[in-house]
Tab-separated table of N, CA and C and ligand atoms in Angstrom:
chain	number	residue	atom	x	y	z
A	138	MET	N	-15.894	33.780	-22.101
A	138	MET	CA	-15.640	32.381	-21.772
A	138	MET	C	-14.411	31.872	-22.551
A	139	THR	N	-13.477	31.222	-21.849
A	139	THR	CA	-12.288	30.720	-22.557
A	139	THR	C	-12.519	29.282	-23.023
A	140	ALA	N	-12.021	29.010	-24.235
A	140	ALA	CA	-12.170	27.649	-24.762
A	140	ALA	C	-11.248	26.711	-23.979
A	141	GLU	N	-11.696	25.458	-23.823
A	141	GLU	CA	-10.841	24.466	-23.161
A	141	GLU	C	-9.629	24.173	-24.034
A	142	PRO	N	-8.415	24.124	-23.467
A	142	PRO	CA	-7.256	23.837	-24.316
A	142	PRO	C	-7.362	22.438	-24.923
A	143	ALA	N	-6.845	22.295	-26.167
A	143	ALA	CA	-6.882	20.977	-26.815
A	143	ALA	C	-6.039	20.002	-25.998
A	144	ARG	N	-6.546	18.787	-25.781
A	144	ARG	CA	-5.783	17.789	-25.025
A	144	ARG	C	-4.788	17.114	-25.956
A	145	GLU	N	-3.624	16.792	-25.404
A	145	GLU	CA	-2.602	16.159	-26.244
A	145	GLU	C	-3.046	14.742	-26.633
A	146	ALA	N	-2.549	14.322	-27.785
A	146	ALA	CA	-2.806	12.941	-28.189
A	146	ALA	C	-2.050	12.010	-27.249
A	147	ARG	N	-2.576	10.826	-27.049
A	147	ARG	CA	-1.907	9.834	-26.198
A	147	ARG	C	-1.794	8.497	-26.919
A	148	ILE	N	-0.810	7.743	-26.518
A	148	ILE	CA	-0.607	6.407	-27.088
A	148	ILE	C	-0.487	5.424	-25.940
A	149	ALA	N	-1.410	4.466	-25.882
A	149	ALA	CA	-1.319	3.396	-24.885
A	149	ALA	C	-0.537	2.251	-25.513
A	150	LEU	N	0.574	1.897	-24.886
A	150	LEU	CA	1.531	0.984	-25.531
A	150	LEU	C	1.968	-0.151	-24.610
A	151	VAL	N	2.038	-1.354	-25.179
A	151	VAL	CA	2.781	-2.455	-24.552
A	151	VAL	C	3.765	-2.975	-25.587
A	152	SER	N	5.035	-3.024	-25.225
A	152	SER	CA	6.068	-3.473	-26.163
A	152	SER	C	7.154	-4.138	-25.339
A	153	TYR	N	7.177	-5.462	-25.321
A	153	TYR	CA	8.142	-6.101	-24.411
A	153	TYR	C	9.114	-7.042	-25.107
A	154	HIS	N	8.737	-7.600	-26.265
A	154	HIS	CA	9.548	-8.694	-26.828
A	154	HIS	C	10.922	-8.168	-27.255
A	155	HIS	N	10.943	-7.228	-28.197
A	155	HIS	CA	12.205	-6.566	-28.586
A	155	HIS	C	12.029	-5.050	-28.657
A	156	LYS	N	10.954	-4.533	-28.029
A	156	LYS	CA	10.659	-3.090	-28.090
A	156	LYS	C	10.440	-2.646	-29.537
A	157	ASN	N	9.973	-3.555	-30.369
A	157	ASN	CA	9.721	-3.220	-31.778
A	157	ASN	C	8.616	-2.170	-31.898
A	158	THR	N	7.538	-2.410	-31.185
A	158	THR	CA	6.382	-1.497	-31.294
A	158	THR	C	6.694	-0.152	-30.652
A	159	GLU	N	7.583	-0.191	-29.663
A	159	GLU	CA	7.984	1.074	-29.029
A	159	GLU	C	8.649	1.995	-30.054
A	160	LYS	N	9.443	1.420	-30.964
A	160	LYS	CA	10.101	2.255	-31.990
A	160	LYS	C	9.050	2.927	-32.865
A	161	ILE	N	8.038	2.154	-33.239
A	161	ILE	CA	6.957	2.711	-34.064
A	161	ILE	C	6.202	3.783	-33.264
A	162	ALA	N	5.953	3.482	-31.990
A	162	ALA	CA	5.206	4.434	-31.142
A	162	ALA	C	5.948	5.768	-31.054
A	163	HIS	N	7.282	5.709	-30.914
A	163	HIS	CA	8.046	6.961	-30.822
A	163	HIS	C	7.968	7.756	-32.122
A	164	ALA	N	8.021	7.052	-33.259
A	164	ALA	CA	7.937	7.750	-34.556
A	164	ALA	C	6.579	8.449	-34.694
A	165	ILE	N	5.530	7.767	-34.291
A	165	ILE	CA	4.180	8.358	-34.374
A	165	ILE	C	4.054	9.513	-33.370
A	166	ALA	N	4.576	9.277	-32.162
A	166	ALA	CA	4.448	10.282	-31.093
A	166	ALA	C	5.137	11.592	-31.456
A	167	GLU	N	6.300	11.474	-32.131
A	167	GLU	CA	7.019	12.693	-32.562
A	167	GLU	C	6.139	13.574	-33.431
A	168	VAL	N	5.449	12.938	-34.386
A	168	VAL	CA	4.618	13.692	-35.336
A	168	VAL	C	3.390	14.274	-34.641
A	169	LEU	N	2.789	13.479	-33.772
A	169	LEU	CA	1.535	13.919	-33.140
A	169	LEU	C	1.771	14.717	-31.863
A	170	ASN	N	3.054	14.779	-31.454
A	170	ASN	CA	3.367	15.368	-30.162
A	170	ASN	C	2.560	14.671	-29.057
A	171	ALA	N	2.563	13.364	-29.146
A	171	ALA	CA	1.726	12.558	-28.246
A	171	ALA	C	2.542	12.046	-27.068
A	172	ARG	N	1.833	11.775	-25.993
A	172	ARG	CA	2.453	11.181	-24.800
A	172	ARG	C	2.241	9.674	-24.854
A	173	ILE	N	3.304	8.912	-24.598
A	173	ILE	CA	3.189	7.450	-24.590
A	173	ILE	C	2.982	6.996	-23.144
A	174	VAL	N	1.936	6.207	-22.927
A	174	VAL	CA	1.620	5.781	-21.558
A	174	VAL	C	1.393	4.270	-21.520
A	175	ALA	N	1.550	3.703	-20.324
A	175	ALA	CA	1.222	2.289	-20.129
A	175	ALA	C	-0.288	2.174	-19.929
A	176	PRO	N	-0.889	1.064	-20.348
A	176	PRO	CA	-2.345	0.912	-20.175
A	176	PRO	C	-2.806	1.167	-18.740
A	177	LYS	N	-1.985	0.767	-17.759
A	177	LYS	CA	-2.410	0.938	-16.352
A	177	LYS	C	-2.520	2.410	-15.964
A	178	ASP	N	-1.898	3.301	-16.754
A	178	ASP	CA	-1.941	4.727	-16.435
A	178	ASP	C	-3.074	5.466	-17.144
A	179	VAL	N	-3.955	4.717	-17.799
A	179	VAL	CA	-5.120	5.332	-18.442
A	179	VAL	C	-6.345	5.017	-17.584
A	180	GLY	N	-7.036	6.063	-17.162
A	180	GLY	CA	-8.218	5.880	-16.308
A	180	GLY	C	-9.460	5.606	-17.147
A	181	PRO	N	-10.503	5.077	-16.529
A	181	PRO	CA	-11.715	4.713	-17.273
A	181	PRO	C	-12.371	5.903	-17.989
A	182	ASP	N	-12.187	7.104	-17.425
A	182	ASP	CA	-12.839	8.276	-18.032
A	182	ASP	C	-11.855	9.143	-18.798
A	183	ASP	N	-10.744	8.579	-19.184
A	183	ASP	CA	-9.686	9.365	-19.843
A	183	ASP	C	-9.886	9.552	-21.339
A	184	ALA	N	-10.901	8.961	-21.915
A	184	ALA	CA	-11.159	9.158	-23.351
A	184	ALA	C	-12.410	10.015	-23.495
A	185	ARG	N	-12.180	11.259	-23.925
A	185	ARG	CA	-13.299	12.214	-24.003
A	185	ARG	C	-13.538	12.620	-25.448
A	186	PRO	N	-14.706	13.193	-25.741
A	186	PRO	CA	-14.984	13.600	-27.122
A	186	PRO	C	-13.853	14.476	-27.669
A	187	GLY	N	-13.420	14.188	-28.871
A	187	GLY	CA	-12.354	14.969	-29.505
A	187	GLY	C	-10.963	14.427	-29.242
A	188	ASP	N	-10.812	13.581	-28.220
A	188	ASP	CA	-9.490	13.020	-27.919
A	188	ASP	C	-9.019	12.115	-29.045
A	189	LEU	N	-7.700	12.028	-29.182
A	189	LEU	CA	-7.085	11.092	-30.130
A	189	LEU	C	-6.179	10.166	-29.325
A	190	ILE	N	-6.493	8.879	-29.347
A	190	ILE	CA	-5.718	7.904	-28.561
A	190	ILE	C	-5.285	6.748	-29.457
A	191	GLY	N	-4.004	6.430	-29.402
A	191	GLY	CA	-3.474	5.289	-30.143
A	191	GLY	C	-3.372	4.076	-29.236
A	192	PHE	N	-3.635	2.910	-29.797
A	192	PHE	CA	-3.557	1.658	-29.043
A	192	PHE	C	-2.584	0.751	-29.785
A	193	GLY	N	-1.436	0.466	-29.168
A	193	GLY	CA	-0.417	-0.290	-29.890
A	193	GLY	C	0.275	-1.341	-29.043
A	194	SER	N	0.661	-2.422	-29.709
A	194	SER	CA	1.505	-3.454	-29.082
A	194	SER	C	2.019	-4.376	-30.167
A	195	GLY	N	2.891	-5.303	-29.770
A	195	GLY	CA	3.199	-6.409	-30.655
A	195	GLY	C	1.957	-7.274	-30.802
A	196	ILE	N	2.023	-8.169	-31.776
A	196	ILE	CA	0.922	-9.131	-31.944
A	196	ILE	C	1.336	-10.423	-31.244
A	197	TYR	N	0.501	-10.865	-30.334
A	197	TYR	CA	0.759	-12.085	-29.571
A	197	TYR	C	-0.482	-12.973	-29.702
A	198	GLY	N	-0.305	-14.144	-30.313
A	198	GLY	CA	-1.474	-15.008	-30.531
A	198	GLY	C	-2.510	-14.333	-31.409
A	199	ALA	N	-2.038	-13.639	-32.462
A	199	ALA	CA	-2.900	-13.015	-33.478
A	199	ALA	C	-3.765	-11.869	-32.967
A	200	LYS	N	-3.383	-11.288	-31.829
A	200	LYS	CA	-4.087	-10.078	-31.370
A	200	LYS	C	-3.158	-9.200	-30.547
A	201	HIS	N	-3.697	-8.053	-30.121
A	201	HIS	CA	-2.895	-7.150	-29.290
A	201	HIS	C	-2.623	-7.793	-27.922
A	202	HIS	N	-1.644	-7.237	-27.227
A	202	HIS	CA	-1.326	-7.711	-25.882
A	202	HIS	C	-2.560	-7.571	-24.986
A	203	GLN	N	-2.731	-8.548	-24.116
A	203	GLN	CA	-3.936	-8.577	-23.268
A	203	GLN	C	-4.093	-7.292	-22.444
A	204	ASN	N	-3.005	-6.674	-22.032
A	204	ASN	CA	-3.121	-5.446	-21.220
A	204	ASN	C	-3.753	-4.303	-22.008
A	205	VAL	N	-3.531	-4.287	-23.335
A	205	VAL	CA	-4.138	-3.236	-24.164
A	205	VAL	C	-5.623	-3.561	-24.367
A	206	LEU	N	-5.906	-4.840	-24.581
A	206	LEU	CA	-7.316	-5.246	-24.753
A	206	LEU	C	-8.103	-4.987	-23.459
A	207	ASP	N	-7.482	-5.300	-22.323
A	207	ASP	CA	-8.161	-5.076	-21.032
A	207	ASP	C	-8.403	-3.596	-20.782
A	208	LEU	N	-7.459	-2.765	-21.230
A	208	LEU	CA	-7.636	-1.316	-21.073
A	208	LEU	C	-8.929	-0.877	-21.771
A	209	VAL	N	-9.137	-1.337	-22.997
A	209	VAL	CA	-10.336	-0.910	-23.729
A	209	VAL	C	-11.585	-1.382	-22.981
A	210	ASP	N	-11.530	-2.595	-22.436
A	210	ASP	CA	-12.671	-3.088	-21.647
A	210	ASP	C	-12.965	-2.181	-20.458
A	211	ARG	N	-11.915	-1.632	-19.870
A	211	ARG	CA	-12.075	-0.791	-18.665
A	211	ARG	C	-12.613	0.598	-18.982
A	212	LEU	N	-12.448	1.050	-20.234
A	212	LEU	CA	-12.839	2.421	-20.562
A	212	LEU	C	-14.354	2.592	-20.519
A	213	SER	N	-14.786	3.764	-20.105
A	213	SER	CA	-16.211	4.090	-20.164
A	213	SER	C	-16.606	4.268	-21.626
A	214	GLN	N	-17.919	4.308	-21.893
A	214	GLN	CA	-18.373	4.597	-23.261
A	214	GLN	C	-17.714	5.903	-23.703
A	215	SER	N	-17.122	5.895	-24.887
A	215	SER	CA	-16.271	7.017	-25.285
A	215	SER	C	-16.706	7.627	-26.612
A	216	THR	N	-18.003	7.811	-26.779
A	216	THR	CA	-18.510	8.357	-28.029
A	216	THR	C	-17.879	9.722	-28.299
A	217	GLY	N	-17.374	9.885	-29.512
A	217	GLY	CA	-16.762	11.170	-29.879
A	217	GLY	C	-15.253	11.158	-29.757
A	218	ALA	N	-14.708	10.141	-29.087
A	218	ALA	CA	-13.240	10.032	-29.031
A	218	ALA	C	-12.763	9.283	-30.269
A	219	ARG	N	-11.538	9.622	-30.707
A	219	ARG	CA	-10.977	8.976	-31.904
A	219	ARG	C	-9.825	8.059	-31.501
A	220	ALA	N	-9.759	6.934	-32.192
A	220	ALA	CA	-8.705	5.957	-31.879
A	220	ALA	C	-7.951	5.597	-33.146
A	221	PHE	N	-6.652	5.317	-32.983
A	221	PHE	CA	-5.929	4.637	-34.047
A	221	PHE	C	-5.265	3.403	-33.456
A	222	ILE	N	-5.083	2.421	-34.321
A	222	ILE	CA	-4.593	1.110	-33.895
A	222	ILE	C	-3.278	0.853	-34.620
A	223	PHE	N	-2.278	0.378	-33.890
A	223	PHE	CA	-1.047	-0.009	-34.586
A	223	PHE	C	-0.420	-1.214	-33.899
A	224	SER	N	0.450	-1.893	-34.642
A	224	SER	CA	1.052	-3.121	-34.122
A	224	SER	C	2.305	-3.454	-34.923
A	225	THR	N	3.115	-4.333	-34.338
A	225	THR	CA	4.173	-4.989	-35.115
A	225	THR	C	3.951	-6.489	-34.985
A	226	PHE	N	4.271	-7.199	-36.031
A	226	PHE	CA	4.021	-8.642	-36.059
A	226	PHE	C	5.304	-9.370	-36.438
A	227	GLY	N	5.368	-10.639	-36.063
A	227	GLY	CA	6.582	-11.405	-36.317
A	227	GLY	C	6.466	-12.433	-37.419
A	228	ALA	N	5.328	-12.479	-38.069
A	228	ALA	CA	5.118	-13.506	-39.097
A	228	ALA	C	6.047	-13.269	-40.290
A	229	PRO	N	6.461	-14.364	-40.957
A	229	PRO	CA	7.307	-14.203	-42.146
A	229	PRO	C	6.504	-13.654	-43.321
A	230	LYS	N	7.238	-13.076	-44.273
A	230	LYS	CA	6.621	-12.358	-45.388
A	230	LYS	C	5.554	-13.186	-46.125
A	231	PHE	N	5.844	-14.481	-46.324
A	231	PHE	CA	4.913	-15.277	-47.144
A	231	PHE	C	3.551	-15.461	-46.469
A	232	LEU	N	3.467	-15.200	-45.167
A	232	LEU	CA	2.175	-15.325	-44.468
A	232	LEU	C	1.416	-13.999	-44.422
A	233	VAL	N	2.090	-12.929	-44.863
A	233	VAL	CA	1.488	-11.601	-44.717
A	233	VAL	C	0.638	-11.269	-45.948
A	234	THR	N	-0.621	-11.640	-45.866
A	234	THR	CA	-1.584	-11.367	-46.941
A	234	THR	C	-2.054	-9.918	-46.804
A	235	PRO	N	-2.775	-9.382	-47.809
A	235	PRO	CA	-3.258	-7.993	-47.692
A	235	PRO	C	-4.158	-7.760	-46.476
A	236	THR	N	-4.801	-8.821	-45.975
A	236	THR	CA	-5.714	-8.614	-44.830
A	236	THR	C	-5.071	-8.986	-43.486
A	237	PHE	N	-3.805	-9.382	-43.512
A	237	PHE	CA	-3.163	-9.906	-42.305
A	237	PHE	C	-3.177	-8.900	-41.142
A	238	ILE	N	-2.789	-7.672	-41.426
A	238	ILE	CA	-2.715	-6.665	-40.354
A	238	ILE	C	-4.114	-6.385	-39.798
A	239	LYS	N	-5.062	-6.210	-40.713
A	239	LYS	CA	-6.454	-5.939	-40.293
A	239	LYS	C	-6.975	-7.054	-39.395
A	240	LYS	N	-6.667	-8.287	-39.777
A	240	LYS	CA	-7.156	-9.440	-39.001
A	240	LYS	C	-6.564	-9.433	-37.590
A	241	ASN	N	-5.283	-9.114	-37.489
A	241	ASN	CA	-4.651	-9.026	-36.170
A	241	ASN	C	-5.315	-7.946	-35.311
A	242	HIS	N	-5.917	-6.969	-35.978
A	242	HIS	CA	-6.535	-5.845	-35.254
A	242	HIS	C	-8.017	-6.083	-34.957
A	243	ASP	N	-8.565	-7.195	-35.456
A	243	ASP	CA	-10.016	-7.415	-35.317
A	243	ASP	C	-10.480	-7.322	-33.857
A	244	ALA	N	-9.735	-7.973	-32.949
A	244	ALA	CA	-10.191	-8.040	-31.551
A	244	ALA	C	-10.265	-6.646	-30.937
A	245	ILE	N	-9.205	-5.856	-31.120
A	245	ILE	CA	-9.209	-4.531	-30.475
A	245	ILE	C	-10.162	-3.576	-31.196
A	246	ARG	N	-10.245	-3.707	-32.540
A	246	ARG	CA	-11.159	-2.824	-33.279
A	246	ARG	C	-12.597	-3.020	-32.808
A	247	GLU	N	-12.975	-4.306	-32.651
A	247	GLU	CA	-14.341	-4.603	-32.217
A	247	GLU	C	-14.629	-3.980	-30.849
A	248	LYS	N	-13.648	-4.084	-29.946
A	248	LYS	CA	-13.828	-3.518	-28.598
A	248	LYS	C	-13.937	-1.990	-28.656
A	249	LEU	N	-13.062	-1.374	-29.465
A	249	LEU	CA	-13.074	0.094	-29.542
A	249	LEU	C	-14.386	0.592	-30.137
A	250	LEU	N	-14.855	-0.090	-31.178
A	250	LEU	CA	-16.114	0.328	-31.807
A	250	LEU	C	-17.267	0.166	-30.817
A	251	SER	N	-17.230	-0.912	-30.037
A	251	SER	CA	-18.330	-1.135	-29.084
A	251	SER	C	-18.304	-0.082	-27.973
A	252	LYS	N	-17.137	0.543	-27.754
A	252	LYS	CA	-17.046	1.620	-26.750
A	252	LYS	C	-17.370	2.986	-27.355
A	253	GLY	N	-17.672	3.018	-28.655
A	253	GLY	CA	-18.095	4.278	-29.271
A	253	GLY	C	-16.982	5.078	-29.924
A	254	PHE	N	-15.770	4.527	-29.963
A	254	PHE	CA	-14.665	5.231	-30.629
A	254	PHE	C	-14.893	5.278	-32.142
A	255	THR	N	-14.390	6.336	-32.760
A	255	THR	CA	-14.254	6.370	-34.216
A	255	THR	C	-12.818	5.955	-34.523
A	256	ILE	N	-12.655	4.950	-35.383
A	256	ILE	CA	-11.304	4.502	-35.747
A	256	ILE	C	-10.831	5.358	-36.922
A	257	VAL	N	-9.747	6.092	-36.707
A	257	VAL	CA	-9.285	7.012	-37.753
A	257	VAL	C	-8.103	6.457	-38.560
A	258	GLY	N	-7.546	5.324	-38.165
A	258	GLY	CA	-6.458	4.743	-38.954
A	258	GLY	C	-5.878	3.506	-38.300
A	259	GLU	N	-5.266	2.676	-39.122
A	259	GLU	CA	-4.613	1.458	-38.613
A	259	GLU	C	-3.277	1.285	-39.323
A	260	PHE	N	-2.283	0.831	-38.566
A	260	PHE	CA	-0.934	0.680	-39.120
A	260	PHE	C	-0.297	-0.579	-38.537
A	261	GLY	N	0.417	-1.290	-39.373
A	261	GLY	CA	1.166	-2.448	-38.879
A	261	GLY	C	2.432	-2.632	-39.680
A	262	CYS	N	3.442	-3.185	-39.047
A	262	CYS	CA	4.643	-3.531	-39.804
A	262	CYS	C	5.364	-4.686	-39.121
A	263	ALA	N	6.314	-5.252	-39.831
A	263	ALA	CA	7.057	-6.396	-39.315
A	263	ALA	C	7.937	-5.989	-38.148
A	264	GLY	N	8.152	-6.924	-37.234
A	264	GLY	CA	9.053	-6.701	-36.104
A	264	GLY	C	9.866	-7.966	-35.855
A	265	TRP	N	11.053	-7.773	-35.374
A	265	TRP	CA	11.955	-8.894	-35.093
A	265	TRP	C	11.275	-9.867	-34.124
A	266	ASN	N	11.333	-11.141	-34.467
A	266	ASN	CA	10.619	-12.172	-33.714
A	266	ASN	C	11.559	-13.319	-33.378
A	267	THR	N	11.821	-13.492	-32.086
A	267	THR	CA	12.613	-14.658	-31.663
A	267	THR	C	11.802	-15.468	-30.657
A	268	ASN	N	10.500	-15.485	-30.843
A	268	ASN	CA	9.632	-16.238	-29.937
A	268	ASN	C	9.904	-17.732	-30.064
A	269	SER	N	9.804	-18.426	-28.949
A	269	SER	CA	9.849	-19.884	-28.912
A	269	SER	C	11.138	-20.435	-29.541
A	270	PHE	N	11.025	-21.433	-30.416
A	270	PHE	CA	12.227	-22.080	-30.988
A	270	PHE	C	13.047	-21.117	-31.838
A	271	LEU	N	12.437	-19.990	-32.254
A	271	LEU	CA	13.169	-19.020	-33.085
A	271	LEU	C	14.356	-18.426	-32.339
A	272	ARG	N	14.321	-18.545	-31.004
A	272	ARG	CA	15.424	-17.964	-30.219
A	272	ARG	C	16.755	-18.657	-30.525
A	273	TYR	N	16.677	-19.870	-31.076
A	273	TYR	CA	17.909	-20.588	-31.421
A	273	TYR	C	18.421	-20.207	-32.810
A	274	THR	N	17.696	-19.287	-33.453
A	274	THR	CA	18.073	-18.840	-34.798
A	274	THR	C	18.259	-17.321	-34.732
A	275	LYS	N	18.445	-16.705	-35.914
A	275	LYS	CA	18.504	-15.232	-35.939
A	275	LYS	C	17.098	-14.641	-35.832
A	276	GLY	N	16.103	-15.523	-35.845
A	276	GLY	CA	14.730	-15.067	-35.741
A	276	GLY	C	14.174	-14.633	-37.093
A	277	LEU	N	12.942	-14.161	-37.051
A	277	LEU	CA	12.285	-13.671	-38.267
A	277	LEU	C	12.281	-12.147	-38.244
A	278	ASN	N	12.322	-11.553	-39.415
A	278	ASN	CA	12.205	-10.091	-39.550
A	278	ASN	C	13.287	-9.343	-38.773
A	279	ARG	N	14.487	-9.924	-38.759
A	279	ARG	CA	15.590	-9.263	-38.048
A	279	ARG	C	15.832	-7.878	-38.666
A	280	GLY	N	16.057	-6.890	-37.822
A	280	GLY	CA	16.311	-5.536	-38.328
A	280	GLY	C	15.050	-4.708	-38.536
A	281	ARG	N	13.893	-5.317	-38.315
A	281	ARG	CA	12.642	-4.573	-38.446
A	281	ARG	C	12.133	-4.207	-37.044
A	282	PRO	N	11.466	-3.082	-36.870
A	282	PRO	CA	11.246	-2.044	-37.867
A	282	PRO	C	12.571	-1.415	-38.312
A	283	ASN	N	12.644	-1.111	-39.602
A	283	ASN	CA	13.833	-0.474	-40.166
A	283	ASN	C	13.517	1.000	-40.463
A	284	PRO	N	14.489	1.768	-40.947
A	284	PRO	CA	14.230	3.204	-41.172
A	284	PRO	C	13.038	3.463	-42.105
A	285	GLU	N	12.835	2.575	-43.092
A	285	GLU	CA	11.678	2.774	-43.996
A	285	GLU	C	10.362	2.564	-43.232
A	286	ASP	N	10.352	1.568	-42.334
A	286	ASP	CA	9.145	1.337	-41.515
A	286	ASP	C	8.837	2.575	-40.672
A	287	LEU	N	9.901	3.181	-40.122
A	287	LEU	CA	9.693	4.360	-39.271
A	287	LEU	C	9.178	5.530	-40.106
A	288	ASP	N	9.675	5.637	-41.353
A	288	ASP	CA	9.162	6.686	-42.255
A	288	ASP	C	7.686	6.451	-42.552
A	289	ARG	N	7.340	5.187	-42.781
A	289	ARG	CA	5.924	4.876	-43.065
A	289	ARG	C	5.070	5.188	-41.839
A	290	ALA	N	5.609	4.927	-40.642
A	290	ALA	CA	4.862	5.230	-39.416
A	290	ALA	C	4.640	6.741	-39.279
A	291	ARG	N	5.675	7.519	-39.628
A	291	ARG	CA	5.527	8.994	-39.566
A	291	ARG	C	4.490	9.467	-40.572
A	292	ALA	N	4.512	8.879	-41.768
A	292	ALA	CA	3.529	9.262	-42.798
A	292	ALA	C	2.115	8.897	-42.331
A	293	PHE	N	2.013	7.744	-41.691
A	293	PHE	CA	0.716	7.336	-41.127
A	293	PHE	C	0.241	8.378	-40.112
A	294	ALA	N	1.151	8.797	-39.228
A	294	ALA	CA	0.788	9.784	-38.199
A	294	ALA	C	0.345	11.103	-38.836
A	295	ARG	N	1.057	11.502	-39.921
A	295	ARG	CA	0.657	12.751	-40.590
A	295	ARG	C	-0.743	12.618	-41.175
A	296	SER	N	-1.082	11.422	-41.663
A	296	SER	CA	-2.415	11.222	-42.239
A	296	SER	C	-3.489	11.370	-41.158
A	297	LEU	N	-3.127	11.068	-39.917
A	297	LEU	CA	-4.100	11.201	-38.823
A	297	LEU	C	-4.376	12.655	-38.509
A	298	THR	N	-3.377	13.498	-38.677
A	298	THR	CA	-3.579	14.915	-38.353
A	298	THR	C	-4.559	15.531	-39.348
A	299	ARG	N	-4.665	14.921	-40.517
A	299	ARG	CA	-5.631	15.435	-41.500
A	299	ARG	C	-7.066	15.056	-41.136
A	300	SER	N	-7.209	14.110	-40.168
A	300	SER	CA	-8.575	13.737	-39.756
A	300	SER	C	-9.008	14.505	-38.505
A	301	ASP	N	-8.197	15.538	-38.132
A	301	ASP	CA	-8.598	16.358	-36.975
A	301	ASP	C	-9.944	17.016	-37.257
A	302	PRO	N	-10.805	17.111	-36.221
A	302	PRO	CA	-12.108	17.725	-36.472
A	302	PRO	C	-11.962	19.222	-36.723
B	34	FMN	C1	4.514	-14.894	-26.963
B	34	FMN	C2	4.586	-14.344	-28.366
B	34	FMN	C3	3.543	-14.595	-29.258
B	34	FMN	C4	3.594	-14.078	-30.572
B	34	FMN	N1	2.540	-14.326	-31.426
B	34	FMN	C5	2.591	-13.831	-32.681
B	34	FMN	C6	1.506	-14.037	-33.585
B	34	FMN	O1	0.478	-14.638	-33.265
B	34	FMN	N2	1.598	-13.519	-34.848
B	34	FMN	C7	2.693	-12.815	-35.241
B	34	FMN	O2	2.740	-12.366	-36.416
B	34	FMN	N3	3.741	-12.566	-34.409
B	34	FMN	C8	3.709	-13.061	-33.141
B	34	FMN	N4	4.742	-12.797	-32.279
B	34	FMN	C9	5.866	-11.921	-32.708
B	34	FMN	C10	5.647	-10.474	-32.234
B	34	FMN	O3	4.393	-9.993	-32.627
B	34	FMN	C11	6.693	-9.527	-32.845
B	34	FMN	O4	7.991	-9.970	-32.555
B	34	FMN	C12	6.472	-8.113	-32.355
B	34	FMN	O5	7.216	-7.226	-33.138
B	34	FMN	C13	6.845	-7.946	-30.880
B	34	FMN	O6	6.615	-6.622	-30.507
B	34	FMN	P1	7.347	-5.941	-29.249
B	34	FMN	O7	8.830	-6.071	-29.437
B	34	FMN	O8	6.866	-4.530	-29.323
B	34	FMN	O9	6.841	-6.665	-28.027
B	34	FMN	C14	4.708	-13.306	-30.972
B	34	FMN	C15	5.768	-13.054	-30.060
B	34	FMN	C16	5.708	-13.552	-28.769
B	34	FMN	C17	6.848	-13.240	-27.816
């Protein structure tokens, strides 16, 4: 009997404001050799035991993009699948408390846990933000993600490979 080949890691991504999260997704994908897909291209039964799936977007209204949240709602119970969560946020430094990233992830984490996923890691970093009136300025977090952010994203991805079963 031949063993089933290991399935590649996947990343479900929405990144539209300045493609900030897309930069992070590519850095992670390089390390994991993962495929980046749009939420609409993930089927309800696409998360199977042993799979590793990343869920990433910018933070909009203190949570992930609605298309990523809706994707998790659409997924079948996925006990045994592993998930990681990542995001970029536009808040200025003085608002970024130690729990800020975790709080932004609360909505999606709760959904993933209720679907039976094991959360193997979470990552967040600043992203250029010209939302609303900021468009008349240089915006917040200009230049982010920067090369150091991308290095941190790669290190995060390497830490996930150590959680392989
Ligand atoms: C409509 C909108 C709402 C946003 N809401 C928040 C927010 O609640 N908190 C925050 O820190 N940043 C917020 N931002 C900033 C984005 O999270 C930030 O710019 C992010 O890096 C965008 O990612 P993207 O370029 O991958 O879309 C918002 C941006 C937009 C356009």
